[in-house]
Short mmCIF file of C-alpha atoms and ligand atoms in Angstrom, two decimals:
data_model
loop_
_atom_site.label_atom_id
_atom_site.label_comp_id
_atom_site.label_asym_id
_atom_site.label_seq_id
_atom_site.Cartn_x
_atom_site.Cartn_y
_atom_site.Cartn_z
CA MET A 1 91.85 84.75 93.18
CA LEU A 2 91.99 86.75 96.62
CA HIS A 3 94.79 86.27 98.81
CA ILE A 4 93.30 86.01 102.39
CA GLY A 5 94.11 84.61 105.81
CA CYS A 6 94.27 85.27 109.42
CA HIS A 7 96.18 86.00 112.59
CA LEU A 8 97.31 82.06 113.57
CA SER A 9 98.99 80.96 117.03
CA SER A 10 102.45 79.95 116.47
CA ALA A 11 102.30 77.63 119.40
CA ARG A 12 102.33 74.32 117.67
CA GLY A 13 104.86 75.51 115.34
CA PHE A 14 105.48 76.47 111.88
CA ALA A 15 104.04 73.41 109.66
CA ALA A 16 101.13 73.44 111.86
CA MET A 17 99.77 76.83 111.09
CA GLY A 18 99.96 75.93 107.61
CA ARG A 19 97.88 72.87 107.93
CA GLN A 20 95.39 75.47 110.04
CA ALA A 21 95.48 78.08 107.29
CA LEU A 22 94.41 75.28 104.67
CA ASP A 23 91.28 73.99 107.02
CA ILE A 24 89.80 77.53 107.10
CA GLY A 25 90.38 78.35 103.65
CA ALA A 26 93.21 80.51 104.01
CA ASP A 27 96.06 80.88 101.43
CA THR A 28 98.09 83.44 103.56
CA PHE A 29 98.28 83.77 107.09
CA GLN A 30 100.03 85.76 109.85
CA PHE A 31 102.05 84.78 113.19
CA PHE A 32 104.20 86.38 115.99
CA THR A 33 107.72 85.99 115.85
CA ARG A 34 107.65 85.88 119.58
CA ASN A 35 105.33 86.52 122.61
CA PRO A 36 103.57 89.74 121.81
CA ARG A 37 104.26 91.17 124.68
CA GLY A 38 107.39 89.59 126.21
CA SER A 39 110.67 89.23 124.28
CA ARG A 40 111.69 85.11 124.43
CA ALA A 41 111.75 83.64 120.93
CA ARG A 42 111.16 79.82 120.51
CA GLU A 43 113.77 77.86 119.34
CA ALA A 44 113.17 77.91 115.98
CA ASP A 45 113.02 74.08 114.15
CA PRO A 46 114.38 73.79 110.63
CA ALA A 47 112.80 70.87 109.81
CA ASP A 48 109.63 72.20 111.13
CA ALA A 49 110.26 75.53 108.94
CA ALA A 50 111.14 73.57 105.90
CA ALA A 51 108.02 71.73 106.13
CA LEU A 52 106.13 74.77 106.18
CA THR A 53 108.25 76.22 103.27
CA ALA A 54 107.05 72.90 101.19
CA LEU A 55 103.60 73.21 101.92
CA LEU A 56 103.31 77.02 101.14
CA ARG A 57 104.84 76.18 97.79
CA GLU A 58 102.90 73.08 96.77
CA LYS A 59 99.40 74.54 98.11
CA ALA A 60 100.54 78.14 96.14
CA PHE A 61 100.26 80.44 99.30
CA ALA A 62 100.75 83.96 98.89
CA PRO A 63 103.64 85.66 100.70
CA ILE A 64 103.24 85.10 104.97
CA ILE A 65 103.69 87.57 107.50
CA ALA A 66 105.84 87.49 110.64
CA HIS A 67 104.51 90.10 113.06
CA ALA A 68 107.42 91.71 115.40
CA PRO A 69 106.22 91.94 119.34
CA TYR A 70 104.05 94.98 120.16
CA THR A 71 106.82 96.07 122.47
CA LEU A 72 109.22 96.44 119.84
CA ASN A 73 110.00 99.97 120.04
CA LEU A 74 113.04 100.95 117.76
CA CYS A 75 112.52 105.00 118.62
CA ALA A 76 112.10 104.53 122.26
CA ALA A 77 113.64 107.45 124.32
CA ASP A 78 116.09 105.42 126.17
CA GLU A 79 119.17 103.60 124.56
CA GLU A 80 118.93 100.59 126.53
CA ARG A 81 115.44 99.77 125.25
CA ARG A 82 116.23 100.72 121.43
CA SER A 83 119.23 98.55 121.69
CA PHE A 84 117.22 95.60 123.14
CA ALA A 85 115.03 96.27 120.05
CA ARG A 86 117.54 96.34 117.54
CA GLU A 87 118.69 92.82 118.78
CA VAL A 88 115.04 91.75 118.40
CA LEU A 89 115.07 93.01 115.17
CA SER A 90 118.25 91.75 114.09
CA ASP A 91 117.58 88.23 115.65
CA ASP A 92 114.07 87.81 114.23
CA LEU A 93 115.36 88.87 110.82
CA HIS A 94 117.86 86.01 110.84
CA ARG A 95 115.62 83.77 111.85
CA MET A 96 113.45 84.54 109.08
CA GLU A 97 115.77 83.14 106.58
CA LEU A 98 114.52 79.53 107.63
CA LEU A 99 111.39 80.71 105.83
CA PRO A 100 112.72 82.01 102.54
CA GLY A 101 110.81 85.36 100.86
CA GLN A 102 108.31 85.76 103.22
CA TYR A 103 107.33 89.27 105.20
CA TYR A 104 108.46 90.54 108.51
CA ASN A 105 106.13 93.24 109.53
CA PHE A 106 106.80 95.55 112.53
CA HIS A 107 105.01 98.77 114.38
CA PRO A 108 107.53 101.53 113.88
CA GLY A 109 107.41 102.51 117.46
CA SER A 110 106.62 105.42 119.58
CA HIS A 111 108.85 108.06 119.77
CA VAL A 112 107.63 109.21 123.10
CA GLY A 113 108.16 113.00 122.98
CA GLN A 114 111.06 113.08 120.69
CA GLY A 115 109.31 114.27 117.74
CA THR A 116 108.58 112.17 114.33
CA ALA A 117 111.75 113.36 112.67
CA ALA A 118 114.01 111.69 115.56
CA GLY A 119 111.89 108.48 115.70
CA ALA A 120 112.11 108.29 112.07
CA ALA A 121 115.79 108.55 112.16
CA HIS A 122 115.99 106.23 115.03
CA ILE A 123 113.99 103.58 113.00
CA ALA A 124 115.92 104.18 109.97
CA ARG A 125 119.51 103.60 111.61
CA ALA A 126 117.96 100.27 113.12
CA LEU A 127 117.17 98.98 109.83
CA ASN A 128 120.14 100.24 108.23
CA ALA A 129 122.15 98.22 111.07
CA ALA A 130 119.89 95.14 110.76
CA LEU A 131 119.30 94.43 107.18
CA TRP A 132 121.77 92.84 104.77
CA PRO A 133 122.05 92.48 100.76
CA GLY A 134 121.50 88.85 100.80
CA MET A 135 118.44 88.76 103.10
CA THR A 136 115.29 87.09 101.32
CA THR A 137 112.57 88.29 103.47
CA THR A 138 110.90 91.93 102.95
CA VAL A 139 110.55 94.01 105.74
CA LEU A 140 107.43 95.82 106.17
CA LEU A 141 106.38 99.03 107.94
CA GLU A 142 103.08 98.92 109.02
CA THR A 143 100.54 101.85 108.82
CA MET A 144 99.39 103.10 112.29
CA ALA A 145 96.48 104.43 114.07
CA GLY A 146 98.14 107.69 115.32
CA LYS A 147 97.71 106.83 119.09
CA GLY A 148 99.58 108.57 121.46
CA SER A 149 103.17 109.29 119.87
CA GLU A 150 103.09 106.22 117.51
CA VAL A 151 104.79 106.72 114.31
CA GLY A 152 103.39 105.73 111.28
CA GLY A 153 99.84 107.29 111.70
CA ARG A 154 100.63 109.51 108.43
CA PHE A 155 101.83 108.11 105.38
CA GLN A 156 104.58 110.73 105.64
CA ASP A 157 105.67 109.18 108.55
CA LEU A 158 106.82 105.97 106.58
CA ARG A 159 107.95 108.27 103.89
CA GLU A 160 110.30 109.60 106.38
CA ILE A 161 111.66 106.20 107.38
CA LEU A 162 111.81 104.93 103.83
CA ASP A 163 114.15 108.08 102.64
CA GLN A 164 116.77 107.28 105.07
CA VAL A 165 116.74 103.52 104.69
CA GLU A 166 119.87 102.17 102.49
CA LEU A 167 118.90 98.78 101.29
CA ALA A 168 115.26 100.35 100.31
CA GLU A 169 114.38 97.72 98.34
CA LYS A 170 114.02 95.44 101.33
CA VAL A 171 111.36 97.58 102.59
CA GLY A 172 107.76 97.63 101.94
CA VAL A 173 104.45 98.65 103.67
CA CYS A 174 101.78 96.91 105.08
CA LEU A 175 98.35 98.83 105.07
CA ASP A 176 96.34 98.01 108.34
CA THR A 177 92.29 99.22 107.22
CA CYS A 178 91.66 99.89 110.93
CA HIS A 179 94.58 101.79 111.78
CA VAL A 180 94.26 104.06 108.43
CA SER A 181 90.48 104.83 109.19
CA ASP A 182 91.22 105.66 113.00
CA ALA A 183 94.52 107.63 111.59
CA GLY A 184 91.60 109.88 109.69
CA TYR A 185 92.07 108.77 106.48
CA ASP A 186 88.70 108.44 104.72
CA LEU A 187 88.72 104.72 103.99
CA ILE A 188 84.97 104.65 104.32
CA GLY A 189 83.91 107.33 102.12
CA ASP A 190 86.84 107.76 98.95
CA LEU A 191 89.14 104.75 99.01
CA ASP A 192 90.28 105.91 95.70
CA ALA A 193 91.69 109.32 97.47
CA VAL A 194 93.28 107.65 100.03
CA LEU A 195 95.11 105.30 97.64
CA THR A 196 96.02 108.12 95.51
CA GLU A 197 97.40 109.82 98.61
CA PHE A 198 99.25 106.54 99.40
CA ASP A 199 100.67 106.45 96.08
CA ARG A 200 101.88 110.16 95.92
CA VAL A 201 103.72 110.24 99.40
CA VAL A 202 104.98 106.27 100.02
CA GLY A 203 104.59 104.75 96.33
CA LEU A 204 102.19 102.03 95.56
CA SER A 205 105.13 99.98 94.58
CA ARG A 206 105.86 99.87 97.99
CA LEU A 207 102.62 98.37 99.33
CA LYS A 208 103.05 94.53 100.15
CA ALA A 209 100.08 93.39 102.39
CA VAL A 210 96.78 94.68 103.72
CA HIS A 211 95.59 93.93 107.29
CA LEU A 212 91.91 93.74 106.94
CA ASN A 213 90.03 94.76 110.19
CA ASP A 214 86.91 97.01 111.27
CA SER A 215 87.31 99.51 113.69
CA LEU A 216 85.33 99.74 116.56
CA ASN A 217 85.65 103.46 116.26
CA PRO A 218 84.98 106.23 114.25
CA PRO A 219 87.49 107.69 111.69
CA GLY A 220 90.18 109.76 113.27
CA SER A 221 89.57 108.61 116.77
CA ARG A 222 93.30 107.36 116.87
CA LYS A 223 92.28 104.41 119.23
CA ASP A 224 93.46 101.39 117.04
CA ARG A 225 90.69 98.87 118.29
CA HIS A 226 89.67 96.08 115.89
CA ALA A 227 86.28 94.63 115.35
CA ARG A 228 85.04 91.97 113.68
CA ILE A 229 84.21 92.32 109.60
CA GLY A 230 80.64 94.50 109.44
CA GLU A 231 80.62 95.00 113.26
CA GLY A 232 82.66 98.11 113.23
CA CYS A 233 82.72 101.63 111.76
CA ILE A 234 83.88 100.60 108.66
CA GLY A 235 81.60 98.17 107.70
CA THR A 236 81.50 95.17 105.06
CA GLU A 237 80.65 97.59 102.31
CA ALA A 238 83.78 99.70 102.39
CA LEU A 239 85.95 96.84 103.46
CA ALA A 240 84.54 94.92 100.14
CA ARG A 241 85.87 97.61 98.36
CA VAL A 242 89.34 97.05 99.56
CA VAL A 243 89.37 93.83 98.60
CA ARG A 244 87.85 94.77 95.15
CA HIS A 245 90.19 97.36 94.32
CA PRO A 246 92.50 96.89 91.21
CA ALA A 247 95.37 98.30 92.98
CA LEU A 248 95.16 95.96 96.00
CA ARG A 249 93.30 92.95 94.82
CA ASN A 250 96.78 90.79 94.28
CA LEU A 251 98.32 91.78 97.73
CA PRO A 252 97.80 89.25 100.76
CA PHE A 253 95.05 90.01 102.73
CA CYS A 254 95.05 89.36 106.61
CA LEU A 255 92.33 89.36 109.06
CA GLU A 256 93.22 90.50 112.46
CA THR A 257 89.51 90.31 113.99
CA PRO A 258 88.92 89.17 117.38
CA ASN A 259 87.93 85.80 116.36
CA GLU A 260 88.44 81.91 116.92
CA LEU A 261 89.26 79.85 113.84
CA PRO A 262 85.45 79.33 113.15
CA GLY A 263 84.91 83.32 112.94
CA TYR A 264 88.08 83.60 110.69
CA ALA A 265 86.96 80.87 108.27
CA ALA A 266 83.71 82.35 108.40
CA GLU A 267 85.21 86.05 107.51
CA ILE A 268 87.33 84.29 105.10
CA ALA A 269 84.55 82.50 102.90
CA LEU A 270 82.55 86.09 102.94
CA LEU A 271 85.50 87.98 101.79
CA ARG A 272 86.15 85.41 98.94
CA ARG A 273 82.24 85.64 97.89
CA LEU A 274 82.56 89.58 98.19
CA ALA A 275 85.67 89.66 96.24
CA GLU A 276 84.35 88.10 92.83
FE1 LIG B 1 100.28 95.27 113.96
FE1 LIG B 2 97.73 95.52 111.89
ZN1 LIG B 3 95.71 97.43 115.44
#
């Protein structure tokens, strides 16, 4: 069975998101660990987290994804910004242990002129400082659109980070369909070739989750503007091939399309039909 869900608001707490996911036919979901643009984390409620953990188990959810704030930049040029980002990462990962065994996804960051190699080194150092052997979370590097000086627009960027991470078994990758197409990979015309390239450079065993989004812009545009399924340049057919692909079909898929809950429910139902 296809594992699919969408991004949900965490405003009403953990267990509320689990119930909301069930209401719209989802068996996974994603949420921001804190205000996506700001930095303050809500006080985590262990009882609420335990209630969600029980619900996830009872309803056989696929792993859920906590998403770091967009502003987190582990490879900022300014040491003060990097050190702030490292604190956020470390704090988030410790909180994640309230929801054992789930995923924590982050944007590698923007190297702002330092170059990809320097950026990858900063990111790996931050991970080496934040990860610990007993943690139960798997941390995911997201494939990016390659906007500006973003690290992660090429699979090779992710390889460079992974090569320098000590606890490599704690780190995987989340593939975003909008980002990969915007970055110039031919997701529309030749999905097999894209996955073969991913396997060669990163390794398919590292791929833990997929962000399923259409794109407002054509391949290679490096824009990162998400569209609803079938309302963008990737299109329903190409996205159906993604959810049906044998190398991907057991992964959790998460919609980050511009939708309210009814729109998400409709896309989830559509993709479940297309995956059959
Ligand atoms: Fe993201
Ligand atoms: Fe994404
Ligand atoms: Zn995006």
